[in-house]
C-alpha cells in the first residue's frame, strides 16, 4: 500500500489549519465525521502526491535554533517550537473486490513517526504512540465493496522520542492483509531451534484464529524447506478451534546435519505452515529461519554454534543521505553490505525498533543484531511496546540478544531502575525464552541498580572500567554496547571551527568515550569480553559534536552519511577483516606549504610498511598489533606511496598531488535497477583531475538531472555542515562534491527502460546510464 498517497501538513496550534482537528468533534459518534480531513468525502485534490516510505522532515530547510532538542535533531524545524511543520495528514483510497466481502482484512503499518491516529471510511481504528514499532488494525467491518475506501492518518511529530534525527511521517511500508476467517495469527507465530550432536530440533508455535460463527477443524501442516524450495521434512496436527476463538498448536520438526546459520554462511531455511481443511489450503505463511545455537557466557563471550565469536559491531540510526528516515529496502541491504565489507559482524538497533527489512538484510547477509527496546520502562505503554518488539523480531536468526534500554541516568542506579529491569527481564524470558538481555549503561565500575540483575552487563564507553568490573564480577558476561565515539570529518586534516570540521584521524572524542584504538586494544584479546559496538557505523543527522552550528550532523561515523569511508574505516578493516588492508590516511594537496611536516597515518594489517615520497624511501616501520603507523613527512608535491607485503603478495596505496577536477567517475551500488517502482540505487561520484588522479579535496558544485521513468530521490556528500536541500524536485537537484565525493539516490519506475543521470560539472555534462529491467 505504498503508492498513491496524498499528503498535507496540518498544524499543532491552529485547528483551522489542521483540517478542523480539535474543532470537529471526531470521537463523539462512530462514523459521524464531517467538516474535517477525516471525512471520506473530503476533497484532497490539492494535496501533494507522495509514495511511501515518506519523511517530510528531510525536506524542511535546515534552520538555526539554539534549543537543545532542535539541534540534536539536526536543526530541522519540526517539534513543539514549529507547530506549523509538526502535524502531517495522509490520505489514500483503495478498492477491494466484492467477491472478497466475506474475508478478513487488516492494515499493517510498519512504522509511523509518530503518535499516529488512523481512520478508514471515517471510522476511527486506533492510534499508535510509538514512532518505531508500527501497528496492525482490523478493518473488515468498515470496508466498502462497491466504491473506493479511504484511509486517513494524522501524524503528530510534536514530541521527539530520541535525541537524534528521527524524521516525521509514514516512513515505513504499509500493507493490506487479506485472509480467510480461519487464519494463522502472524503476530504470534513463533519458531526457535536447538542443535545437539548434529540433530536440529525446530519448534513452531502456531496461533490459529477462527472468526467464523461455527467451530472449525482441520490440519495444520508445517514443512521445512531448503533454500531452493525442497521439502526436507514436515509435520501435521489436527486442530479444532471454537467459533470466534483461537488455539495454539505446538509442533516439532528435526533434521540431521543442518546447514547452520552463521556470519560467513547465513543459510536460511524456509518454514512453510499452512491450514488445511477438506483438501484445501485455507491460509499459509512462510518464514525464513536460521538454524543456530546462541549462548552468552562469562568466560568466552558469545558462542555461536559452540564457537566463540567476538562481536565486532556498530551502532546505527535509521537514516541515509537524501532520504532521511524513509529508508528504501535496497539501502538497508547496501548499508549492511558496507558494514560487512569493513569486517563488522553485528549491529545494535540504537535506540528503538528498526524496519523489518533491516532485520531481513541482517538474516540474509550474516549480521548479528542486538535488538533494543526504546525505553527502560515497565509501565503499560512501554511494556506493551517491549512485547510487540519481541513478538515481531524473535524469529530472526540474526537477533542474538535483547537490550532493555539505554543510559537511563535518572533511574539506572536506584531501586526504581532495578525493579523496572526485573520486570522487563522476566517479561523477556516469558515472550522469548531462547535469548537473554543486556542494558546499555554509561557507568564505570558501578554495580548498583540495573547492573546487579542484568544477565549481560553492557558498557557504554568507560572502557577503562571494563577490566576492573570483570575482576569484581567474573560470573557476569560483559559486552561493549557503545564503544569508541571518535569524531572525524571525512577528508579534513585540520581543525576548522568556522566550518565545524574535525580531523579525519582517530584522535578526538568526548570525555566519556575513547579512540578506536584504545577500546579495541583493551578488549581484543580478552576472551571473556563479548566484544562491542562502535558508536557509530555511519554519521547521522543531529547530535553535532564537538561543535554545533553550522555543523548539523554527527561526526561519529566510521563512514559518513552516504557511506563513504573515513580513514578510521581502514583501522577497523585492518583488525576486523581477513582481507589485506593498506591505506594512507591523508591527502597530498598542500600547495604553499612546501617543506612543512604533514602528519601521515597509515593503516594496514601487514607486519611492516615502507613509505616513499616521489620514489624515495622514508623508511620501514613495524606495525603494532591493533595499531597504526605515523610518519611526519615534509611536504613536497608528487606521490606518497605505501608498500607492504601480505601473505607473500606485494600491495601498495598512494595519494597524489592532483590538479583541479576535470573528470568524474561513477560507482553503482547495484548493476540493475528492478523496474518495480520500489528499487533504489546509490550512484557514487568520485572527482578526478585530467590525469585520472583522485582529487581528494574537491568541493566543486554538481548539477543533476534524471531522464526516464525513475525518481531522483535525493543526494548527499557527507559534509556535516552542508545546509543545501538534499531531496530532488522534478528529477533535478544540485550538490557540491565534498572532499572528492558525492552520492545520488535514484528510485526505479515501472518501465523497463534505461535511465539517464546527467551530471554537470562546470560546463561539462557526464551521462551515467542506469539499466532498468
Ligand atoms: C551515548 C548515547 C548515544 C549517543 C552517544 C554520543 O550517550 O547512548 O545515543 O548520544 O552517547 O556519544
XYZ file of C-alpha atoms and ligand atoms in Angstrom:
785
model
C 0.000 0.000 0.000
C 2.977 2.300 -0.601
C 1.772 4.024 -3.743
C -0.604 6.891 -4.488
C -0.857 8.615 -1.135
C -1.779 12.267 -0.687
C -0.016 14.412 1.912
C -0.617 17.784 3.563
C 0.881 19.492 6.598
C -1.615 20.356 9.329
C -0.981 22.470 12.376
C -0.373 21.745 16.041
C -1.593 25.115 17.286
C -4.285 26.240 14.852
C -7.228 23.836 14.361
C -8.426 25.735 11.293
C -5.136 24.882 9.599
C -5.354 21.346 10.939
C -8.435 20.445 8.907
C -10.581 21.260 11.932
C -8.951 18.652 14.123
C -9.849 19.796 17.617
C -12.928 21.701 16.388
C -14.807 18.948 14.598
C -15.893 16.591 17.364
C -14.340 13.436 15.891
C -14.739 10.992 18.726
C -18.316 11.591 19.875
C -20.099 9.232 17.486
C -18.921 6.381 15.274
C -18.512 7.388 11.681
C -20.181 10.757 12.078
C -17.297 12.683 10.644
C -17.924 15.932 8.859
C -16.007 19.112 8.216
C -12.559 17.528 8.603
C -9.974 15.693 6.532
C -11.132 12.503 8.253
C -14.335 12.639 6.222
C -14.103 10.067 3.452
C -15.631 12.583 1.026
C -13.094 15.285 1.865
C -11.609 16.864 -1.247
C -7.832 16.284 -1.193
C -7.206 17.198 -4.818
C -4.736 19.939 -3.894
C -2.706 17.712 -1.550
C 0.773 16.567 -2.646
C 1.061 13.141 -4.266
C 3.648 11.030 -2.483
C 4.836 7.457 -2.164
C 5.860 5.629 0.949
C 8.189 5.439 2.744
C 7.964 9.193 3.331
C 9.780 11.567 5.687
C 8.533 15.129 5.492
C 11.212 16.451 7.897
C 14.077 15.826 5.483
C 12.550 18.312 3.023
C 12.315 21.089 5.629
C 15.070 23.703 5.395
C 17.863 23.429 7.963
C 17.163 26.322 10.352
C 19.275 27.746 13.153
C 17.831 27.323 16.614
C 19.719 27.046 19.873
C 17.142 24.790 21.508
C 18.977 21.630 22.542
C 16.396 19.207 21.135
C 16.191 21.030 17.811
C 19.951 20.989 17.350
C 20.113 17.386 18.492
C 17.609 16.613 15.719
C 19.807 18.246 13.088
C 18.277 21.760 13.113
C 15.172 20.672 11.217
C 12.223 22.923 12.026
C 9.956 20.236 13.460
C 8.764 19.639 17.039
C 6.945 21.772 19.572
C 8.608 25.021 18.509
C 7.376 24.587 14.930
C 3.671 23.722 15.194
C 3.135 24.557 11.513
C 5.564 21.755 10.488
C 4.759 19.120 13.059
C 1.439 17.606 12.001
C 1.195 15.561 8.809
C -2.030 14.270 7.219
C -2.060 11.352 4.816
C -4.914 10.014 2.699
C -5.154 7.104 0.302
C -8.018 5.394 -1.452
C -8.091 1.724 -2.347
C -10.540 -0.795 -3.724
C -11.418 -4.276 -2.553
C -13.118 -6.960 -4.537
C -16.822 -7.544 -3.928
C -16.098 -11.264 -4.163
C -13.921 -10.910 -1.043
C -16.616 -9.362 1.129
C -16.668 -12.372 3.475
C -12.938 -12.182 4.172
C -10.922 -10.605 6.969
C -8.849 -7.515 6.221
C -6.274 -5.610 8.206
C -3.939 -2.697 7.662
C -0.367 -3.169 8.765
C 1.696 -0.006 9.352
C 5.370 -0.938 9.822
C 6.152 2.391 11.499
C 4.981 5.973 11.629
C 6.919 8.777 13.272
C 4.940 9.349 15.463
C 1.786 9.463 17.618
C -0.486 8.494 14.749
C -4.253 8.163 14.508
C -5.886 6.148 11.750
C -9.378 6.109 10.218
C -10.878 4.021 7.441
C -14.031 5.373 5.815
C -14.475 7.786 8.690
C -14.287 5.062 11.350
C -11.540 5.505 13.915
C -9.244 2.445 14.060
C -6.904 3.481 16.824
C -3.632 5.170 17.427
C -0.002 4.338 17.905
C 2.093 6.306 20.337
C 5.369 4.700 19.199
C 7.307 6.229 16.337
C 9.065 2.960 15.628
C 7.021 -0.165 16.212
C 4.080 0.002 13.850
C 0.552 -1.259 14.375
C -1.968 -3.615 12.850
C -5.670 -2.682 12.565
C -8.644 -4.918 11.705
C -10.799 -3.164 9.097
C -13.186 -5.730 7.539
C -16.221 -4.284 9.360
C -15.802 -0.850 7.777
C -14.962 -1.652 4.174
C -16.918 -0.637 1.081
C -17.010 -3.234 -1.666
C -18.838 -1.149 -4.229
C -16.819 2.069 -4.047
C -13.335 3.181 -3.043
C -12.206 3.064 0.578
C -10.398 5.948 2.206
C -7.560 5.660 4.726
C -6.735 8.808 6.701
C -3.741 9.112 9.002
C -2.899 12.042 11.235
C 0.713 12.056 12.400
C 1.841 14.213 15.286
C 5.610 14.730 15.401
C 5.418 17.473 18.044
C 7.195 15.348 20.618
C 10.505 13.631 19.982
C 11.373 10.154 21.199
C 15.133 10.450 20.871
C 17.985 12.943 20.898
C 18.999 12.394 17.273
C 17.296 12.976 13.917
C 14.110 10.887 13.758
C 12.269 12.179 10.692
C 8.491 12.637 10.523
C 5.729 10.764 8.739
C 4.807 7.301 7.473
C 8.424 6.366 6.984
C 7.966 2.600 6.585
C 5.807 0.297 4.478
C 2.056 -0.152 4.784
C 0.381 -3.456 3.873
C -3.193 -4.502 3.269
C -3.647 -8.046 4.548
C -6.497 -10.251 3.465
C -7.247 -13.652 4.999
C -9.987 -16.183 5.463
C -11.952 -16.178 8.689
C -9.827 -19.096 9.756
C -6.203 -17.932 9.649
C -2.760 -18.091 11.146
C -2.170 -15.231 13.565
C 1.131 -13.956 12.153
C 1.943 -11.711 15.113
C 2.130 -14.748 17.390
C 3.877 -17.205 15.059
C 6.956 -18.306 16.992
C 9.780 -20.579 15.949
C 13.064 -21.456 17.616
C 15.538 -24.308 17.369
C 18.351 -26.115 19.072
C 21.068 -28.369 17.668
C 22.734 -31.143 19.669
C 25.051 -33.795 18.252
C 24.210 -32.660 14.691
C 20.485 -33.174 15.279
C 18.495 -29.943 14.960
C 15.084 -29.695 16.625
C 12.886 -26.947 15.272
C 9.956 -25.838 17.385
C 6.985 -23.954 15.993
C 4.142 -22.426 17.957
C 1.275 -21.555 15.670
C -1.607 -19.459 16.825
C -4.772 -20.085 14.823
C -7.684 -17.668 14.974
C -11.223 -18.529 13.988
C -13.555 -15.624 13.291
C -16.285 -17.883 11.880
C -19.557 -18.347 13.722
C -19.000 -22.102 13.921
C -16.183 -24.213 15.333
C -13.580 -25.261 12.750
C -11.445 -28.353 12.435
C -8.619 -29.186 10.107
C -4.931 -29.888 9.946
C -2.059 -27.546 10.487
C 0.929 -28.675 8.469
C 4.466 -27.351 8.666
C 7.165 -28.152 6.142
C 10.831 -27.395 6.456
C 12.227 -26.447 3.071
C 15.741 -25.852 1.838
C 16.778 -22.501 0.393
C 15.803 -23.740 -3.073
C 12.364 -24.888 -2.002
C 12.871 -28.636 -1.492
C 10.737 -30.130 1.309
C 13.132 -31.727 3.809
C 10.675 -32.816 6.470
C 7.162 -31.995 7.592
C 4.731 -32.488 10.434
C 0.954 -32.329 10.732
C -1.508 -31.880 13.610
C -5.284 -31.980 13.752
C -6.838 -28.971 15.395
C -10.216 -27.733 16.489
C -10.988 -24.079 17.226
C -14.279 -22.947 18.711
C -16.183 -20.148 16.982
C -14.710 -16.683 17.456
C -11.792 -18.178 19.300
C -8.171 -19.148 18.985
C -5.832 -22.007 19.705
C -2.118 -22.621 19.786
C -0.623 -25.685 18.140
C 2.919 -26.665 19.073
C 4.946 -28.633 16.569
C 8.431 -30.036 16.396
C 10.489 -30.971 13.340
C 14.002 -32.283 13.235
C 16.780 -32.667 10.727
C 20.200 -34.195 10.822
C 23.360 -32.300 9.753
C 21.650 -28.987 9.029
C 23.489 -26.081 7.419
C 23.971 -23.967 10.499
C 23.355 -20.208 10.195
C 26.443 -18.171 10.891
C 28.091 -14.931 9.881
C 30.041 -16.359 6.945
C 27.345 -18.695 5.740
C 23.956 -17.282 6.719
C 21.968 -20.226 5.382
C 18.225 -19.645 5.653
C 15.734 -22.495 5.608
C 12.047 -21.865 4.908
C 9.354 -22.909 7.338
C 6.070 -23.235 5.493
C 2.993 -23.589 7.713
C -0.494 -23.979 6.326
C -4.030 -24.655 7.453
C -5.617 -27.497 5.505
C -9.385 -28.032 5.613
C -11.180 -30.618 3.438
C -8.371 -30.784 0.923
C -7.955 -27.026 0.592
C -5.273 -24.687 1.903
C -7.097 -22.012 3.878
C -4.119 -19.922 4.969
C -0.347 -20.219 4.795
C 2.799 -18.454 5.797
C 6.481 -18.844 5.016
C 9.171 -17.757 7.466
C 12.893 -17.719 6.727
C 14.712 -19.297 9.633
C 18.312 -19.881 10.595
C 19.291 -22.992 12.490
C 21.849 -21.967 15.063
C 22.669 -22.127 18.773
C 23.495 -18.981 20.685
C 24.747 -18.629 24.210
C 26.446 -15.815 26.089
C 28.982 -16.981 28.612
C 31.003 -15.158 31.280
C 34.327 -16.654 30.190
C 34.100 -16.991 26.410
C 31.580 -14.297 25.465
C 29.223 -15.168 22.619
C 29.140 -18.779 21.471
C 27.575 -19.147 18.027
C 27.119 -22.835 17.280
C 29.503 -23.560 20.136
C 32.297 -21.391 18.747
C 33.404 -18.176 20.420
C 32.649 -15.166 18.193
C 33.966 -11.737 19.067
C 31.272 -9.127 18.481
C 32.698 -6.512 16.107
C 29.664 -4.315 15.942
C 28.380 -0.879 15.085
C 25.514 1.200 16.412
C 23.335 2.831 13.804
C 20.379 5.145 13.482
C 17.872 4.637 10.695
C 18.627 7.192 8.004
C 20.746 7.944 4.987
C 21.771 10.830 2.740
C 18.980 12.132 0.510
C 16.192 10.042 2.048
C 16.085 10.983 5.737
C 14.436 8.316 7.881
C 12.399 6.915 4.961
C 14.928 4.224 4.098
C 14.155 2.220 0.965
C 14.745 -1.533 1.388
C 17.637 -1.536 -1.088
C 19.546 0.965 1.048
C 19.127 -1.275 4.089
C 20.942 -4.030 2.206
C 23.525 -1.566 0.853
C 24.353 -0.267 4.314
C 24.652 -3.740 5.878
C 26.893 -4.777 2.971
C 29.194 -1.796 3.562
C 29.466 -2.718 7.246
C 30.212 -6.361 6.407
C 32.936 -5.279 3.989
C 34.615 -3.490 6.891
C 34.664 -6.780 8.809
C 31.809 -5.881 11.138
C 29.607 -8.788 12.213
C 26.994 -7.144 14.424
C 24.625 -4.221 14.638
C 22.857 -2.645 17.619
C 19.476 -1.108 16.821
C 20.139 2.006 18.865
C 17.733 3.017 20.326
C 14.416 1.651 19.001
C 12.688 -0.916 16.791
C 14.085 -0.882 13.237
C 12.304 -1.534 9.947
C 11.665 -5.279 9.430
C 13.655 -5.115 6.178
C 16.826 -4.245 8.077
C 16.468 -7.447 10.100
C 15.841 -9.381 6.888
C 19.046 -7.900 5.464
C 20.937 -8.976 8.593
C 19.474 -12.510 8.443
C 20.407 -12.993 4.822
C 23.800 -11.253 4.810
C 25.051 -12.670 8.131
C 25.000 -9.791 10.624
C 24.171 -10.346 14.294
C 21.657 -7.962 15.865
C 21.375 -6.568 19.370
C 17.721 -5.564 19.362
C 16.873 -2.625 21.612
C 13.714 -1.525 23.380
C 13.036 2.240 23.212
C 12.803 2.918 26.942
C 13.632 1.217 30.231
C 10.055 1.427 31.446
C 7.646 -1.268 32.605
C 4.566 0.996 32.546
C 1.700 -0.136 30.301
C 2.721 1.737 27.108
C 6.368 0.692 27.056
C 5.759 -2.772 28.448
C 3.379 -3.396 25.529
C 5.978 -1.928 23.158
C 8.562 -4.373 24.503
C 6.126 -7.241 23.958
C 5.406 -6.119 20.391
C 9.139 -5.754 19.697
C 9.908 -9.261 20.919
C 6.944 -10.898 19.166
C 7.813 -9.050 15.958
C 11.539 -9.857 15.922
C 12.064 -13.155 17.784
C 12.004 -15.355 14.659
C 15.019 -13.598 13.134
C 18.169 -15.714 13.424
C 20.309 -12.564 13.407
C 18.853 -11.351 16.721
C 21.193 -12.736 19.395
C 20.411 -10.526 22.381
C 17.755 -8.061 23.605
C 18.532 -4.701 25.132
C 16.022 -3.471 27.701
C 17.203 0.136 27.473
C 19.952 2.700 27.174
C 21.517 5.209 29.577
C 18.571 5.911 31.869
C 20.545 8.181 34.145
C 17.607 9.110 36.377
C 16.914 5.525 37.468
C 19.682 3.146 36.387
C 21.450 3.001 39.761
C 18.436 3.206 42.073
C 15.762 0.781 43.214
C 13.179 2.028 40.683
C 15.517 1.218 37.783
C 16.308 -2.158 39.315
C 12.622 -3.072 39.759
C 11.732 -1.968 36.218
C 14.632 -4.050 34.900
C 13.480 -7.049 36.944
C 10.026 -6.827 35.380
C 11.375 -6.425 31.832
C 13.898 -9.251 32.204
C 11.146 -11.569 33.462
C 8.819 -10.493 30.627
C 11.568 -11.018 28.060
C 12.009 -14.607 29.286
C 8.259 -15.152 29.026
C 7.965 -13.772 25.485
C 11.245 -15.276 24.249
C 12.748 -17.957 26.496
C 15.509 -18.631 23.944
C 17.523 -15.442 24.458
C 18.760 -13.200 27.242
C 19.175 -9.455 27.645
C 21.544 -6.609 28.322
C 21.206 -2.940 29.210
C 23.437 -0.148 27.827
C 24.817 1.541 30.950
C 27.039 4.624 30.805
C 28.564 3.595 34.104
C 32.122 2.737 35.130
C 32.736 0.084 37.803
C 29.232 0.510 39.249
C 27.101 -2.430 40.336
C 24.117 -0.681 41.960
C 20.675 -0.802 40.367
C 20.153 -2.383 36.936
C 23.685 -3.800 36.744
C 23.064 -6.013 39.777
C 20.493 -8.068 37.946
C 21.118 -7.657 34.234
C 22.173 -11.007 32.676
C 24.802 -9.362 30.409
C 26.499 -6.191 31.664
C 26.582 -3.552 28.899
C 29.176 -0.800 28.811
C 28.556 2.487 27.058
C 32.153 3.805 26.965
C 34.063 3.861 30.303
C 36.334 1.299 28.655
C 38.961 1.578 31.397
C 36.400 0.231 33.862
C 35.728 -2.944 31.865
C 38.630 -4.982 33.315
C 38.168 -3.866 36.966
C 34.419 -4.571 36.659
C 35.065 -8.019 35.235
C 37.541 -8.766 38.035
C 34.873 -7.825 40.583
C 32.021 -9.701 38.836
C 33.641 -12.518 36.822
C 30.451 -14.534 36.557
C 28.502 -11.804 34.733
C 29.115 -11.708 30.940
C 30.134 -8.278 29.582
C 29.584 -6.510 26.262
C 30.529 -3.051 24.942
C 27.151 -1.629 23.918
C 28.753 1.683 22.823
C 32.476 1.907 22.266
C 34.836 4.385 20.642
C 32.946 7.518 19.578
C 35.803 9.266 17.822
C 34.647 12.365 15.924
C 36.034 12.766 12.395
C 35.165 14.707 9.230
C 35.920 12.714 6.098
C 38.922 14.134 4.221
C 39.672 17.023 6.615
C 43.141 17.340 8.147
C 42.906 20.476 10.229
C 40.533 21.643 12.931
C 38.251 24.161 11.290
C 35.987 25.871 13.787
C 34.376 28.082 11.101
C 33.047 25.054 9.209
C 32.966 22.930 12.372
C 35.231 20.224 10.910
C 37.496 17.912 12.874
C 40.478 15.811 11.786
C 39.898 12.626 9.818
C 42.059 10.813 12.353
C 41.313 8.599 15.319
C 42.177 11.271 17.880
C 39.278 13.394 19.188
C 36.406 12.060 21.291
C 34.038 13.273 24.028
C 35.317 12.893 27.600
C 33.243 9.785 28.267
C 34.426 7.983 25.144
C 37.747 6.798 23.702
C 39.613 6.400 20.435
C 39.004 3.286 18.359
C 42.486 2.094 19.083
C 42.098 2.422 22.836
C 38.870 0.447 23.161
C 39.798 -2.219 20.649
C 43.263 -2.763 22.162
C 41.624 -3.049 25.598
C 39.120 -5.737 24.650
C 40.574 -7.502 21.575
C 42.426 -10.268 23.416
C 40.097 -10.648 26.425
C 38.207 -13.806 25.670
C 35.623 -13.126 28.371
C 34.685 -9.813 26.754
C 31.910 -10.460 24.240
C 33.158 -7.583 22.060
C 31.484 -4.302 21.357
C 29.595 -1.911 19.145
C 31.263 1.236 17.780
C 29.376 4.466 18.175
C 28.641 4.633 15.123
C 28.892 2.844 11.758
C 27.506 5.797 9.786
C 27.202 9.507 10.531
C 23.645 10.604 11.244
C 21.780 13.886 11.280
C 21.746 15.695 14.593
C 23.948 15.393 17.692
C 26.553 17.760 16.204
C 29.686 17.089 18.265
C 32.056 18.680 19.331
C 30.848 21.797 17.534
C 27.304 22.896 16.912
C 26.053 25.154 14.130
C 26.998 25.239 11.272
C 27.606 21.524 11.933
C 24.241 19.747 11.628
C 25.293 16.076 11.539
C 27.144 13.822 13.916
C 30.790 13.080 13.121
C 30.871 9.749 14.973
C 30.551 7.512 11.926
C 33.229 5.207 10.591
C 31.522 6.160 7.337
C 29.777 9.424 6.523
C 26.056 9.861 5.875
C 26.476 8.496 2.317
C 28.559 5.516 3.428
C 31.885 6.907 2.144
C 34.648 5.585 4.403
C 36.632 7.839 6.694
C 40.230 6.859 7.466
C 39.206 5.044 10.660
C 37.254 2.585 8.463
C 40.641 1.148 7.438
C 41.692 0.800 11.072
C 38.720 -1.423 11.768
C 39.039 -3.235 8.458
C 42.710 -3.987 9.208
C 41.920 -5.677 12.510
C 38.368 -6.929 11.913
C 38.554 -8.453 8.450
C 40.745 -11.116 6.879
C 41.383 -9.041 3.789
C 44.736 -7.370 3.139
C 44.491 -3.657 4.006
C 46.916 -0.818 3.279
C 45.668 2.759 3.437
C 47.301 6.177 3.663
C 45.030 8.456 5.662
C 45.978 11.831 4.165
C 45.609 13.962 1.060
C 48.594 15.302 -0.868
C 47.486 18.782 -1.959
C 49.233 21.312 0.287
C 50.296 23.996 -2.201
C 52.168 26.782 -0.434
C 53.185 24.555 2.474
C 56.252 23.019 0.870
C 58.757 21.807 3.448
C 56.273 21.836 6.317
C 55.698 18.476 8.065
C 52.487 16.632 7.279
C 51.268 14.045 9.779
C 50.656 10.857 7.789
C 48.765 7.912 9.331
C 48.923 4.531 7.682
C 46.504 1.685 8.409
C 47.372 -1.855 7.494
C 47.355 -5.442 8.710
C 50.801 -6.019 7.219
C 53.625 -6.546 9.700
C 55.925 -3.993 8.010
C 55.094 -0.926 5.897
C 57.501 1.207 3.870
C 56.603 4.753 2.841
C 58.023 6.532 -0.231
C 57.816 10.174 -1.304
C 58.446 10.545 -5.038
C 60.056 7.081 -5.030
C 62.460 7.933 -2.202
C 62.078 5.705 0.821
C 61.099 7.364 4.082
C 61.863 4.170 5.936
C 60.174 0.958 7.045
C 58.127 0.646 10.201
C 56.742 -2.378 12.025
C 53.009 -2.365 12.601
C 51.980 -2.830 16.244
C 49.092 -5.275 16.713
C 45.751 -3.464 16.611
C 47.600 -0.208 15.962
C 48.575 2.176 13.166
C 51.768 3.840 11.909
C 52.688 7.514 11.652
C 55.258 9.434 9.681
C 55.844 13.200 9.693
C 56.688 13.979 6.078
C 57.950 17.407 4.915
C 55.511 18.322 2.133
C 56.675 18.199 -1.444
C 54.207 17.803 -4.306
C 54.190 14.416 -6.042
C 53.280 10.919 -4.935
C 53.259 9.478 -1.449
C 53.235 5.719 -1.621
C 52.978 2.968 0.994
C 54.216 -0.526 0.183
C 53.765 -3.748 2.153
C 53.715 -7.488 1.684
C 50.803 -9.531 2.988
C 50.655 -13.321 2.558
C 53.536 -13.138 0.098
C 51.737 -10.581 -2.056
C 53.020 -7.057 -2.528
C 50.366 -4.351 -2.158
C 50.549 -0.574 -2.317
C 48.456 2.515 -1.733
C 49.235 6.011 -2.952
C 47.999 9.567 -2.759
C 48.949 12.075 -5.438
C 49.117 15.865 -5.717
C 46.212 16.452 -8.057
C 45.092 19.251 -10.339
C 41.570 20.666 -10.447
C 38.534 18.418 -11.023
C 38.063 17.757 -14.721
C 36.592 14.311 -14.762
C 34.147 12.231 -12.743
C 33.948 8.506 -12.221
C 30.848 6.628 -11.095
C 30.343 3.535 -8.966
C 26.877 1.994 -8.799
C 25.601 0.197 -5.698
C 23.967 -2.421 -7.952
C 24.154 -3.347 -11.607
C 20.474 -3.392 -12.491
C 17.538 -1.471 -11.125
C 14.330 -3.528 -10.838
C 11.525 -1.785 -12.684
C 9.167 -2.256 -9.731
C 8.821 1.372 -8.672
C 10.492 0.484 -5.338
C 14.089 -0.421 -6.030
C 16.815 2.088 -5.273
C 20.366 2.589 -6.473
C 23.130 4.743 -4.992
C 25.429 6.322 -7.567
C 28.751 7.263 -6.025
C 30.650 10.057 -7.763
C 34.421 10.489 -7.479
C 36.341 13.583 -8.617
C 39.362 13.107 -10.910
C 41.884 15.503 -12.408
C 42.883 15.372 -16.066
C 45.440 12.646 -15.365
C 42.941 10.419 -13.597
C 44.176 11.174 -10.074
C 41.522 11.368 -7.382
C 41.003 14.969 -6.241
C 40.804 14.329 -2.501
C 39.896 17.908 -1.624
C 37.428 18.585 -4.490
C 34.418 20.678 -3.472
C 33.107 21.560 -6.957
C 29.380 22.120 -7.461
C 27.469 19.465 -9.407
C 24.049 19.595 -11.016
C 21.883 16.513 -11.520
C 19.034 15.771 -13.890
C 17.381 12.384 -14.312
C 15.738 11.316 -17.547
C 13.416 8.341 -17.919
C 10.868 6.576 -15.746
C 12.527 6.877 -12.346
C 12.829 9.318 -9.466
C 15.811 11.375 -8.406
C 15.081 10.921 -4.705
C 17.975 12.829 -3.195
C 21.697 13.368 -2.903
C 24.410 13.854 -0.349
C 28.127 14.353 0.057
C 28.924 13.541 3.698
C 29.697 17.172 4.531
C 28.347 17.538 8.081
C 27.989 21.315 7.700
C 26.203 21.415 4.348
C 22.758 23.028 4.556
C 21.769 22.707 0.898
C 18.491 20.891 0.109
C 19.037 17.170 -0.253
C 15.902 15.971 -1.972
C 15.259 16.069 -5.713
C 12.497 18.264 -7.128
C 11.107 17.378 -10.565
C 14.022 14.992 -11.062
C 16.606 17.744 -10.675
C 18.958 18.878 -7.971
C 22.447 20.056 -7.134
C 25.119 19.339 -4.572
C 28.789 20.158 -4.101
C 31.350 17.429 -4.021
C 32.795 17.131 -0.540
C 36.455 16.144 -0.400
C 36.195 14.324 -3.681
C 32.835 12.561 -3.369
C 29.069 12.916 -3.739
C 26.162 10.483 -3.987
C 22.850 10.413 -5.836
C 19.920 8.173 -4.805
C 17.574 7.063 -7.584
C 14.333 5.096 -7.320
C 13.105 2.926 -10.153
C 9.973 3.450 -12.188
C 7.835 0.707 -13.676
C 9.075 0.923 -17.242
C 11.760 -1.496 -18.369
C 13.820 1.246 -19.945
C 17.241 2.530 -19.019
C 17.522 5.754 -17.044
C 19.971 8.544 -17.753
C 21.526 10.568 -14.975
C 23.101 13.776 -16.307
C 25.720 15.309 -14.061
C 27.077 18.746 -14.901
C 30.468 19.853 -13.602
C 31.359 23.404 -14.660
C 30.259 23.337 -18.272
C 30.847 19.684 -18.902
C 27.979 17.165 -18.743
C 28.545 13.491 -17.933
C 25.890 10.888 -18.573
C 25.522 7.770 -16.441
C 23.116 5.194 -17.821
C 21.275 3.016 -15.327
C 19.976 -0.291 -16.548
C 16.329 -0.760 -15.528
C 14.744 -4.171 -16.090
C 25.509 7.968 24.244
C 24.110 7.728 23.696
C 24.106 7.775 22.188
C 24.854 8.983 21.714
C 26.271 8.906 22.186
C 27.167 10.048 21.729
O 25.431 8.550 25.490
O 23.614 6.487 24.114
O 22.796 7.794 21.702
O 24.216 10.113 22.199
O 26.276 8.912 23.602
O 28.474 9.882 22.234
